[in-house]
Amino acid sequence: MADAADLTATELLAEYRAGTLSPAEAAGAVLARIERDDPELNAFCLLDEETTLDMARAATERWRRGATLGPLDGVPVSIKDVLLTRGWPTLRGSRTIDPVGRWDEDAPSVARLREQGAVFVGKTTTPEFAWKGVTDNPLTGVTRNPWDPSRTPGGSSGGAAAAVAAGMAPLALGTDGGGSVRIPAAFTGTFTIKPTYGRIPHYPASPFGTLAHTGPMTNTVADAALLLDAVCGADGRDWSSLPPPDVAFAEAGAPGEGRDDLTGLRVAFSPDLGFAEVDPEVAAPVASAAGVFAELGAKVEQVDPGFGDPVADFEVLWFAGAAKVVEHLSPQERELLDPGLREICEQGARYSALDYLTATARRMELGRMMGVFHERYDLLLTPTTPIAAFEAGLEVPPGSPSPRWTGWTPFTYPFNMTQQPAASLPCGFTSRGLPVGLQVVGARHADALVMAACAAYERARPWRRFTGR
């Protein structure tokens, strides 16, 4: 059998059922991989081997007795360090948060995984307060990409993506307010979906408001479906959370008669959304991936959704949210912040209520446009990012005309504004061997369709996972 750290969650569960591998053995393999690779990658900001092994041993005993708690019992999972986790501090990559505290509550998604017996391997790195599309912070430093450690894994869920890609946990919980699960998935050759807003309950409420989603990060669509099924559903602490979907995601994307035949599916392919500049080494594999949807029977048409770049309105909403994050800090504490975060907080604090409401109105218009667009097209395909991973430790790639991360992420933040489900799946590599991501966007609440289409693509074009340098 292959190293247990290289197995997907689906494969681990099959081994558990067969009795050829125990959760304790799987956890040991994952911890060994972390010990070997994380000193270079810096994907984890908190490790607690004793707790991890205790959870794994308890899961092993449940499997032995035939008394498992749920579909993910015994599966290792990492948690982004913006999600509350009982017994572990949530420092959000910031030196302004005191690690000494009660830490006695789980975020809804974390609570559900705990209830199902998942094994927590640690908390993954994030930029400070998850503010940007790369992962470095004043508290734990720079996180690196397994495919090339000189490059960023993206962000803000960069630690989660690096951990999944490198075999340091088959499942990860991330968050996405402007691309924060999709950007690192594209940069690390992993899969993710930002579900419809409210599909995964979120608590405490994000200061970035209704831009912020929780999402699964995995190596395969099937693993993401398992994780989604575990964490979706209403939670009283999140007034905007949605009830569970009618059909399990694992069932919706499962192979079977007609499941890999996309005949009748109306798919729009927009190489640049009508306004973005895309590196040719990204554009080519994305166009080829769109062709796979046509091979599977979908009617694919090259067309733009018809909106201009909403970056100015997104920045009003995002920068104002950042200002809200730090409003309680003293001047001395603000000096501890990431300098870039401090800059956008100062900018966000200058916006008026009218500025915010104007951006909100434009956001609502964008949502209307996409709602009408999806009356004609079931899915929209775009690149996830216009570039491949660049040098670690930078907010923007060298030569960027914009000083902010929003200048190189034109494909992701629009769909936080509209709250639509948007997935990123690996679709190829650049000439330097860096992964490229395809974004698959569906209408609001069409999460199952997005997952089923991604699963069909995955079966038609299995991608090459990271297997070490």
CSV table of C-alpha atoms in Angstrom, one decimal:
chain,number,residue,atom,x,y,z
A,1,MET,CA,0.0,0.0,0.0
A,2,ALA,CA,1.2,3.5,-0.7
A,3,ASP,CA,2.2,5.9,2.1
A,4,ALA,CA,-1.1,6.6,3.9
A,5,ALA,CA,-0.3,10.3,3.8
A,6,ASP,CA,-0.7,10.1,0.0
A,7,LEU,CA,-4.2,8.6,0.2
A,8,THR,CA,-7.4,10.7,-0.4
A,9,ALA,CA,-10.1,10.7,2.2
A,10,THR,CA,-12.1,8.4,0.0
A,11,GLU,CA,-9.2,6.0,-0.2
A,12,LEU,CA,-8.6,6.2,3.5
A,13,LEU,CA,-12.2,5.3,4.3
A,14,ALA,CA,-12.0,2.3,2.0
A,15,GLU,CA,-8.9,1.1,3.8
A,16,TYR,CA,-10.6,1.6,7.2
A,17,ARG,CA,-13.6,-0.5,6.0
A,18,ALA,CA,-11.3,-3.2,4.7
A,19,GLY,CA,-9.4,-3.3,8.0
A,20,THR,CA,-6.0,-2.8,6.3
A,21,LEU,CA,-5.4,0.6,7.8
A,22,SER,CA,-6.5,2.3,11.0
A,23,PRO,CA,-7.2,5.9,11.7
A,24,ALA,CA,-4.3,5.9,14.2
A,25,GLU,CA,-1.9,4.7,11.5
A,26,ALA,CA,-3.2,7.3,9.0
A,27,ALA,CA,-2.8,10.0,11.6
A,28,GLY,CA,0.7,8.8,12.3
A,29,ALA,CA,1.6,8.9,8.6
A,30,VAL,CA,0.2,12.5,8.2
A,31,LEU,CA,2.1,13.7,11.3
A,32,ALA,CA,5.3,12.2,9.9
A,33,ARG,CA,4.7,14.0,6.6
A,34,ILE,CA,4.2,17.2,8.5
A,35,GLU,CA,7.4,16.7,10.4
A,36,ARG,CA,9.3,16.1,7.2
A,37,ASP,CA,7.9,18.8,5.0
A,38,ASP,CA,6.3,21.6,7.0
A,39,PRO,CA,9.6,23.2,8.2
A,40,GLU,CA,10.1,24.2,4.5
A,41,LEU,CA,6.4,24.9,3.6
A,42,ASN,CA,5.2,26.5,6.8
A,43,ALA,CA,1.6,25.5,6.2
A,44,PHE,CA,0.7,24.9,9.9
A,45,CYS,CA,0.7,27.6,12.6
A,46,LEU,CA,-0.5,25.1,15.3
A,47,LEU,CA,0.2,21.4,15.8
A,48,ASP,CA,-0.9,19.4,18.8
A,49,GLU,CA,0.3,15.8,18.2
A,50,GLU,CA,-1.1,14.5,21.5
A,51,THR,CA,-4.7,15.7,20.7
A,52,THR,CA,-4.4,14.5,17.1
A,53,LEU,CA,-3.3,11.0,18.2
A,54,ASP,CA,-6.0,10.8,21.0
A,55,MET,CA,-8.7,11.6,18.4
A,56,ALA,CA,-7.2,9.0,16.0
A,57,ARG,CA,-7.0,6.3,18.6
A,58,ALA,CA,-10.6,7.0,19.6
A,59,ALA,CA,-11.7,6.7,16.0
A,60,THR,CA,-9.7,3.5,15.6
A,61,GLU,CA,-11.6,2.0,18.5
A,62,ARG,CA,-15.0,3.1,17.0
A,63,TRP,CA,-14.1,1.4,13.7
A,64,ARG,CA,-13.1,-1.7,15.6
A,65,ARG,CA,-16.5,-1.8,17.4
A,66,GLY,CA,-18.5,-0.9,14.3
A,67,ALA,CA,-19.7,2.3,16.0
A,68,THR,CA,-18.4,5.1,13.7
A,69,LEU,CA,-19.9,8.6,14.3
A,70,GLY,CA,-20.2,9.6,10.6
A,71,PRO,CA,-18.8,9.4,7.1
A,72,LEU,CA,-15.6,11.2,8.0
A,73,ASP,CA,-14.8,9.3,11.2
A,74,GLY,CA,-11.1,9.0,11.5
A,75,VAL,CA,-10.2,11.1,8.5
A,76,PRO,CA,-7.4,13.7,9.1
A,77,VAL,CA,-8.5,17.3,8.5
A,78,SER,CA,-6.8,20.7,8.9
A,79,ILE,CA,-8.5,23.9,10.0
A,80,LYS,CA,-7.7,27.4,8.7
A,81,ASP,CA,-6.7,29.6,11.6
A,82,VAL,CA,-9.7,32.0,11.2
A,83,LEU,CA,-12.2,29.3,12.3
A,84,LEU,CA,-12.8,28.8,16.0
A,85,THR,CA,-11.6,25.5,17.3
A,86,ARG,CA,-12.3,24.4,20.9
A,87,GLY,CA,-9.1,24.0,22.9
A,88,TRP,CA,-6.9,25.7,20.3
A,89,PRO,CA,-6.3,29.4,20.0
A,90,THR,CA,-7.4,31.1,16.8
A,91,LEU,CA,-4.9,33.9,16.2
A,92,ARG,CA,-5.7,34.7,12.6
A,93,GLY,CA,-2.0,35.3,11.8
A,94,SER,CA,-1.9,38.4,14.0
A,95,ARG,CA,0.3,39.5,16.8
A,96,THR,CA,-2.6,41.6,18.2
A,97,ILE,CA,-4.5,38.6,19.5
A,98,ASP,CA,-3.6,37.1,22.9
A,99,PRO,CA,-3.3,33.3,22.7
A,100,VAL,CA,-4.3,33.0,26.3
A,101,GLY,CA,-8.1,32.8,26.4
A,102,ARG,CA,-11.0,30.4,26.9
A,103,TRP,CA,-11.1,29.1,23.3
A,104,ASP,CA,-14.1,27.0,24.3
A,105,GLU,CA,-16.2,27.2,21.1
A,106,ASP,CA,-16.1,25.6,17.7
A,107,ALA,CA,-17.2,27.3,14.5
A,108,PRO,CA,-20.2,25.5,13.0
A,109,SER,CA,-18.2,23.6,10.3
A,110,VAL,CA,-15.5,22.6,12.9
A,111,ALA,CA,-18.2,21.5,15.3
A,112,ARG,CA,-19.8,19.2,12.7
A,113,LEU,CA,-16.5,17.6,11.8
A,114,ARG,CA,-15.8,17.0,15.5
A,115,GLU,CA,-19.3,15.4,15.9
A,116,GLN,CA,-18.5,13.1,13.0
A,117,GLY,CA,-15.2,11.9,14.5
A,118,ALA,CA,-12.8,13.6,12.1
A,119,VAL,CA,-9.2,13.9,13.3
A,120,PHE,CA,-7.9,17.4,13.7
A,121,VAL,CA,-4.2,17.6,12.7
A,122,GLY,CA,-3.7,21.3,13.3
A,123,LYS,CA,-4.5,24.9,12.2
A,124,THR,CA,-3.2,26.2,8.9
A,125,THR,CA,-1.7,29.6,8.1
A,126,THR,CA,-3.4,32.6,6.8
A,127,PRO,CA,-2.4,36.2,6.0
A,128,GLU,CA,-3.3,38.4,8.9
A,129,PHE,CA,-7.1,38.4,9.3
A,130,ALA,CA,-7.3,36.7,5.9
A,131,TRP,CA,-6.9,40.0,4.2
A,132,LYS,CA,-5.0,39.2,1.0
A,133,GLY,CA,-4.6,36.6,-1.8
A,134,VAL,CA,-1.2,35.3,-0.7
A,135,THR,CA,-0.2,33.7,2.6
A,136,ASP,CA,2.3,35.4,4.9
A,137,ASN,CA,1.8,37.2,8.2
A,138,PRO,CA,3.8,39.0,10.9
A,139,LEU,CA,3.1,36.1,13.4
A,140,THR,CA,4.3,33.0,11.5
A,141,GLY,CA,6.1,34.3,8.4
A,142,VAL,CA,5.8,33.1,4.8
A,143,THR,CA,4.0,30.0,3.6
A,144,ARG,CA,5.3,28.2,0.5
A,145,ASN,CA,4.1,26.2,-2.4
A,146,PRO,CA,4.9,22.5,-2.5
A,147,TRP,CA,5.3,22.6,-6.3
A,148,ASP,CA,8.1,25.2,-5.9
A,149,PRO,CA,8.9,26.5,-2.4
A,150,SER,CA,10.2,29.7,-3.8
A,151,ARG,CA,6.6,30.6,-4.8
A,152,THR,CA,3.5,31.4,-3.0
A,153,PRO,CA,0.6,28.9,-2.6
A,154,GLY,CA,-1.8,31.8,-2.9
A,155,GLY,CA,-4.2,32.9,-0.2
A,156,SER,CA,-5.8,33.5,2.0
A,157,SER,CA,-6.2,29.8,2.6
A,158,GLY,CA,-2.7,29.1,1.4
A,159,GLY,CA,-1.7,27.0,4.4
A,160,ALA,CA,-4.7,24.8,3.9
A,161,ALA,CA,-4.0,24.3,0.2
A,162,ALA,CA,-0.3,23.6,0.7
A,163,ALA,CA,-1.1,21.0,3.4
A,164,VAL,CA,-3.6,19.2,1.1
A,165,ALA,CA,-1.2,19.3,-1.9
A,166,ALA,CA,1.7,18.0,0.1
A,167,GLY,CA,-0.1,15.1,1.8
A,168,MET,CA,-0.2,16.8,5.2
A,169,ALA,CA,-4.0,16.3,5.5
A,170,PRO,CA,-6.4,15.0,2.8
A,171,LEU,CA,-9.1,17.4,3.9
A,172,ALA,CA,-9.0,21.0,4.9
A,173,LEU,CA,-11.4,23.8,5.9
A,174,GLY,CA,-10.7,27.1,4.3
A,175,THR,CA,-12.5,30.4,3.9
A,176,ASP,CA,-13.1,32.6,0.8
A,177,GLY,CA,-14.0,36.3,0.8
A,178,GLY,CA,-12.6,37.3,-2.5
A,179,GLY,CA,-11.0,34.1,-3.9
A,180,SER,CA,-9.3,32.7,-0.8
A,181,VAL,CA,-10.0,29.0,-1.4
A,182,ARG,CA,-9.9,29.2,-5.2
A,183,ILE,CA,-6.7,31.2,-5.7
A,184,PRO,CA,-4.6,28.7,-3.6
A,185,ALA,CA,-6.3,25.8,-5.2
A,186,ALA,CA,-5.3,27.0,-8.6
A,187,PHE,CA,-1.7,27.7,-7.4
A,188,THR,CA,-1.3,24.3,-5.8
A,189,GLY,CA,-3.2,21.9,-8.2
A,190,THR,CA,-5.9,21.1,-5.7
A,191,PHE,CA,-9.7,21.2,-5.8
A,192,THR,CA,-12.1,23.5,-4.0
A,193,ILE,CA,-15.5,25.0,-4.2
A,194,LYS,CA,-16.8,28.3,-2.7
A,195,PRO,CA,-20.4,27.2,-2.2
A,196,THR,CA,-23.4,29.4,-2.4
A,197,TYR,CA,-23.3,31.9,0.5
A,198,GLY,CA,-24.9,30.4,3.5
A,199,ARG,CA,-24.5,26.8,2.3
A,200,ILE,CA,-21.9,26.2,5.0
A,201,PRO,CA,-22.8,28.2,8.2
A,202,HIS,CA,-20.3,30.7,9.4
A,203,TYR,CA,-19.8,32.0,13.0
A,204,PRO,CA,-18.7,34.4,14.3
A,205,ALA,CA,-20.0,36.6,11.5
A,206,SER,CA,-17.2,37.9,9.3
A,207,PRO,CA,-16.4,41.6,9.5
A,208,PHE,CA,-16.2,41.3,5.7
A,209,GLY,CA,-19.9,40.6,5.8
A,210,THR,CA,-21.7,38.6,3.2
A,211,LEU,CA,-18.6,38.3,1.0
A,212,ALA,CA,-17.1,35.6,3.3
A,213,HIS,CA,-17.8,31.9,2.6
A,214,THR,CA,-16.4,28.7,4.2
A,215,GLY,CA,-15.2,26.0,1.7
A,216,PRO,CA,-13.6,22.6,1.5
A,217,MET,CA,-10.1,22.1,0.1
A,218,THR,CA,-9.1,18.6,-1.1
A,219,ASN,CA,-7.2,16.7,-3.8
A,220,THR,CA,-10.3,15.4,-5.5
A,221,VAL,CA,-13.9,16.4,-6.2
A,222,ALA,CA,-15.1,13.2,-4.4
A,223,ASP,CA,-13.3,14.2,-1.2
A,224,ALA,CA,-14.8,17.7,-1.4
A,225,ALA,CA,-18.3,16.2,-1.7
A,226,LEU,CA,-17.7,14.2,1.4
A,227,LEU,CA,-16.6,17.3,3.3
A,228,LEU,CA,-19.5,19.4,2.0
A,229,ASP,CA,-22.0,16.8,3.1
A,230,ALA,CA,-20.5,16.8,6.6
A,231,VAL,CA,-20.6,20.6,7.2
A,232,CYS,CA,-23.6,22.0,5.2
A,233,GLY,CA,-26.9,22.8,6.9
A,234,ALA,CA,-28.5,25.5,9.0
A,235,ASP,CA,-26.9,26.7,12.3
A,236,GLY,CA,-28.8,29.0,14.7
A,237,ARG,CA,-25.7,31.1,15.2
A,238,ASP,CA,-25.7,32.1,11.5
A,239,TRP,CA,-29.0,33.8,10.6
A,240,SER,CA,-28.2,33.5,6.9
A,241,SER,CA,-27.4,29.8,6.8
A,242,LEU,CA,-29.3,27.6,4.4
A,243,PRO,CA,-30.9,24.2,5.1
A,244,PRO,CA,-29.2,21.1,3.8
A,245,PRO,CA,-29.5,20.4,0.1
A,246,ASP,CA,-32.0,17.9,-1.1
A,247,VAL,CA,-29.4,15.6,-2.5
A,248,ALA,CA,-26.1,14.7,-1.0
A,249,PHE,CA,-23.1,16.1,-2.8
A,250,ALA,CA,-21.4,12.7,-2.8
A,251,GLU,CA,-24.5,11.3,-4.6
A,252,ALA,CA,-24.9,14.1,-7.0
A,253,GLY,CA,-21.4,13.8,-8.4
A,254,ALA,CA,-21.1,10.0,-8.3
A,255,PRO,CA,-20.4,8.1,-11.5
A,256,GLY,CA,-23.4,6.4,-13.1
A,257,GLU,CA,-25.6,6.3,-16.1
A,258,GLY,CA,-25.6,9.8,-17.7
A,259,ARG,CA,-23.4,11.3,-15.0
A,260,ASP,CA,-20.5,11.7,-17.3
A,261,ASP,CA,-22.7,12.8,-20.3
A,262,LEU,CA,-23.1,16.5,-20.1
A,263,THR,CA,-25.4,16.6,-23.1
A,264,GLY,CA,-27.9,19.4,-22.8
A,265,LEU,CA,-25.7,21.5,-20.4
A,266,ARG,CA,-25.4,25.1,-21.6
A,267,VAL,CA,-21.9,26.3,-20.8
A,268,ALA,CA,-20.4,29.7,-21.4
A,269,PHE,CA,-16.6,30.0,-21.7
A,270,SER,CA,-15.2,33.4,-21.0
A,271,PRO,CA,-11.4,33.4,-21.4
A,272,ASP,CA,-11.0,36.9,-19.8
A,273,LEU,CA,-14.5,38.1,-18.6
A,274,GLY,CA,-14.1,40.8,-21.2
A,275,PHE,CA,-11.6,42.9,-19.3
A,276,ALA,CA,-8.8,40.7,-17.7
A,277,GLU,CA,-5.3,40.1,-19.1
A,278,VAL,CA,-4.3,36.4,-19.0
A,279,ASP,CA,-0.9,34.9,-19.3
A,280,PRO,CA,-0.9,32.7,-22.5
A,281,GLU,CA,0.5,29.8,-20.4
A,282,VAL,CA,-2.6,29.9,-18.3
A,283,ALA,CA,-5.0,30.7,-21.2
A,284,ALA,CA,-4.0,27.6,-23.2
A,285,PRO,CA,-4.8,24.8,-20.7
A,286,VAL,CA,-8.0,26.6,-19.6
A,287,ALA,CA,-9.2,26.7,-23.2
A,288,SER,CA,-8.3,23.1,-23.6
A,289,ALA,CA,-10.3,22.3,-20.4
A,290,ALA,CA,-13.3,24.1,-21.8
A,291,GLY,CA,-13.0,21.8,-24.8
A,292,VAL,CA,-13.4,18.8,-22.5
A,293,PHE,CA,-16.8,20.0,-21.5
A,294,ALA,CA,-17.8,20.0,-25.1
A,295,GLU,CA,-16.3,16.5,-25.6
A,296,LEU,CA,-18.6,15.4,-22.7
A,297,GLY,CA,-21.6,16.6,-24.6
A,298,ALA,CA,-22.1,20.2,-23.2
A,299,LYS,CA,-22.9,23.0,-25.6
A,300,VAL,CA,-20.0,25.3,-25.0
A,301,GLU,CA,-20.2,28.9,-26.3
A,302,GLN,CA,-17.5,31.5,-26.0
A,303,VAL,CA,-19.2,34.5,-24.4
A,304,ASP,CA,-18.6,37.1,-21.7
A,305,PRO,CA,-21.1,37.7,-19.0
A,306,GLY,CA,-21.3,41.4,-19.9
A,307,PHE,CA,-20.1,43.2,-16.8
A,308,GLY,CA,-17.0,45.4,-16.3
A,309,ASP,CA,-14.4,44.9,-13.6
A,310,PRO,CA,-16.1,45.5,-10.3
A,311,VAL,CA,-12.8,45.9,-8.4
A,312,ALA,CA,-13.5,49.4,-7.2
A,313,ASP,CA,-16.8,48.4,-5.6
A,314,PHE,CA,-15.2,45.2,-4.2
A,315,GLU,CA,-12.4,47.2,-2.6
A,316,VAL,CA,-14.9,49.6,-0.9
A,317,LEU,CA,-16.6,46.6,0.7
A,318,TRP,CA,-13.4,44.7,1.5
A,319,PHE,CA,-11.3,47.6,2.8
A,320,ALA,CA,-14.2,48.8,4.9
A,321,GLY,CA,-14.4,45.3,6.3
A,322,ALA,CA,-10.7,45.4,7.1
A,323,ALA,CA,-11.1,48.7,8.9
A,324,LYS,CA,-13.9,47.1,11.0
A,325,VAL,CA,-11.5,44.2,11.9
A,326,VAL,CA,-9.0,46.5,13.6
A,327,GLU,CA,-11.2,49.4,14.9
A,328,HIS,CA,-10.7,48.3,18.5
A,329,LEU,CA,-6.9,48.3,18.3
A,330,SER,CA,-4.8,51.0,19.9
A,331,PRO,CA,-2.2,53.0,17.9
A,332,GLN,CA,0.5,50.9,19.4
A,333,GLU,CA,-1.3,47.6,18.4
A,334,ARG,CA,-1.8,48.9,14.9
A,335,GLU,CA,1.9,49.2,14.5
A,336,LEU,CA,2.1,45.4,14.9
A,337,LEU,CA,-0.1,44.8,11.8
A,338,ASP,CA,1.0,43.7,8.3
A,339,PRO,CA,1.9,47.1,6.7
A,340,GLY,CA,-0.3,46.3,3.7
A,341,LEU,CA,-3.2,45.5,6.0
A,342,ARG,CA,-2.6,48.8,7.9
A,343,GLU,CA,-2.8,50.7,4.6
A,344,ILE,CA,-6.1,49.2,3.4
A,345,CYS,CA,-7.6,49.7,6.9
A,346,GLU,CA,-6.7,53.4,6.7
A,347,GLN,CA,-8.3,53.6,3.3
A,348,GLY,CA,-11.4,51.7,4.4
A,349,ALA,CA,-11.9,53.9,7.4
A,350,ARG,CA,-12.3,56.9,5.1
A,351,TYR,CA,-15.2,55.5,3.2
A,352,SER,CA,-18.6,57.0,4.0
A,353,ALA,CA,-21.9,55.1,4.6
A,354,LEU,CA,-22.9,56.4,1.2
A,355,ASP,CA,-19.8,55.0,-0.4
A,356,TYR,CA,-20.6,51.6,1.1
A,357,LEU,CA,-24.2,51.7,0.1
A,358,THR,CA,-23.3,52.7,-3.5
A,359,ALA,CA,-20.9,49.8,-3.7
A,360,THR,CA,-23.6,47.5,-2.3
A,361,ALA,CA,-26.1,48.7,-4.9
A,362,ARG,CA,-23.6,48.0,-7.7
A,363,ARG,CA,-23.0,44.6,-6.2
A,364,MET,CA,-26.8,43.9,-6.3
A,365,GLU,CA,-26.8,45.0,-10.0
A,366,LEU,CA,-24.0,42.6,-10.7
A,367,GLY,CA,-26.0,39.8,-9.0
A,368,ARG,CA,-29.0,40.7,-11.2
A,369,MET,CA,-26.9,40.5,-14.3
A,370,MET,CA,-25.5,37.1,-13.4
A,371,GLY,CA,-29.0,35.9,-12.5
A,372,VAL,CA,-30.2,36.7,-16.0
A,373,PHE,CA,-27.0,35.3,-17.5
A,374,HIS,CA,-27.7,32.0,-15.9
A,375,GLU,CA,-31.1,31.8,-17.4
A,376,ARG,CA,-29.3,31.3,-20.7
A,377,TYR,CA,-26.2,29.3,-19.4
A,378,ASP,CA,-26.0,26.7,-16.7
A,379,LEU,CA,-22.3,27.2,-16.1
A,380,LEU,CA,-19.6,29.8,-16.7
A,381,LEU,CA,-16.0,28.7,-17.2
A,382,THR,CA,-13.1,31.0,-16.7
A,383,PRO,CA,-9.5,30.8,-15.6
A,384,THR,CA,-9.3,30.8,-11.8
A,385,THR,CA,-6.4,33.2,-11.9
A,386,PRO,CA,-4.8,34.9,-14.8
A,387,ILE,CA,-1.3,33.9,-13.7
A,388,ALA,CA,0.5,31.0,-12.1
A,389,ALA,CA,2.1,31.2,-8.7
A,390,PHE,CA,4.7,33.9,-8.2
A,391,GLU,CA,7.4,34.6,-5.7
A,392,ALA,CA,6.5,33.9,-2.1
A,393,GLY,CA,6.5,36.8,0.3
A,394,LEU,CA,5.0,39.3,-2.2
A,395,GLU,CA,1.5,40.6,-2.3
A,396,VAL,CA,1.7,41.1,-6.1
A,397,PRO,CA,3.9,39.7,-8.8
A,398,PRO,CA,6.9,41.7,-9.9
A,399,GLY,CA,5.8,44.4,-12.4
A,400,SER,CA,2.2,44.5,-11.3
A,401,PRO,CA,0.6,47.8,-12.1
A,402,SER,CA,-1.5,47.5,-9.0
A,403,PRO,CA,0.0,47.5,-5.5
A,404,ARG,CA,-2.9,45.4,-4.1
A,405,TRP,CA,-3.8,41.7,-4.5
A,406,THR,CA,-7.1,42.6,-6.1
A,407,GLY,CA,-5.1,43.7,-9.2
A,408,TRP,CA,-4.2,40.1,-10.2
A,409,THR,CA,-7.4,38.3,-9.0
A,410,PRO,CA,-10.1,39.5,-11.5
A,411,PHE,CA,-11.8,36.2,-11.9
A,412,THR,CA,-12.6,35.4,-8.2
A,413,TYR,CA,-13.9,38.4,-6.3
A,414,PRO,CA,-16.9,39.1,-8.6
A,415,PHE,CA,-18.5,35.8,-7.6
A,416,ASN,CA,-18.1,36.6,-3.9
A,417,MET,CA,-20.1,39.8,-4.6
A,418,THR,CA,-22.8,37.7,-6.3
A,419,GLN,CA,-22.6,34.8,-3.7
A,420,GLN,CA,-22.6,32.2,-6.4
A,421,PRO,CA,-21.0,28.7,-6.2
A,422,ALA,CA,-17.6,28.8,-7.8
A,423,ALA,CA,-15.1,25.9,-8.0
A,424,SER,CA,-11.5,25.7,-9.0
A,425,LEU,CA,-10.2,22.5,-10.5
A,426,PRO,CA,-6.7,21.7,-11.9
A,427,CYS,CA,-6.6,21.7,-15.7
A,428,GLY,CA,-2.9,21.7,-16.6
A,429,PHE,CA,0.6,23.1,-16.1
A,430,THR,CA,2.8,25.9,-17.3
A,431,SER,CA,6.1,25.2,-19.0
A,432,ARG,CA,7.7,25.6,-15.6
A,433,GLY,CA,5.5,22.9,-14.2
A,434,LEU,CA,3.3,25.1,-12.1
A,435,PRO,CA,-0.4,24.2,-11.8
A,436,VAL,CA,-3.2,26.1,-13.6
A,437,GLY,CA,-6.8,26.2,-12.4
A,438,LEU,CA,-10.2,26.3,-14.2
A,439,GLN,CA,-13.0,28.1,-12.5
A,440,VAL,CA,-16.5,26.6,-12.8
A,441,VAL,CA,-19.3,29.0,-11.8
A,442,GLY,CA,-23.0,28.2,-11.3
A,443,ALA,CA,-26.1,30.1,-10.5
A,444,ARG,CA,-26.9,30.7,-6.8
A,445,HIS,CA,-27.9,27.4,-5.2
A,446,ALA,CA,-26.6,25.3,-8.1
A,447,ASP,CA,-23.8,23.9,-6.0
A,448,ALA,CA,-24.7,20.3,-6.9
A,449,LEU,CA,-24.6,21.0,-10.6
A,450,VAL,CA,-21.1,22.6,-10.3
A,451,MET,CA,-19.9,19.6,-8.3
A,452,ALA,CA,-21.3,17.1,-10.7
A,453,ALA,CA,-19.8,18.8,-13.7
A,454,CYS,CA,-16.4,19.0,-12.0
A,455,ALA,CA,-16.6,15.3,-11.1
A,456,ALA,CA,-17.4,14.5,-14.7
A,457,TYR,CA,-14.3,16.5,-15.8
A,458,GLU,CA,-12.2,14.8,-13.1
A,459,ARG,CA,-13.1,11.4,-14.4
A,460,ALA,CA,-12.5,12.3,-18.0
A,461,ARG,CA,-9.2,14.0,-17.3
A,462,PRO,CA,-7.7,12.7,-14.1
A,463,TRP,CA,-5.1,15.3,-13.0
A,464,ARG,CA,-1.5,14.8,-11.8
A,465,ARG,CA,-1.3,15.3,-8.1
A,466,PHE,CA,1.8,16.5,-6.3
A,467,THR,CA,4.0,13.6,-5.4
A,468,GLY,CA,7.1,15.3,-4.1
A,469,ARG,CA,9.9,17.1,-5.8
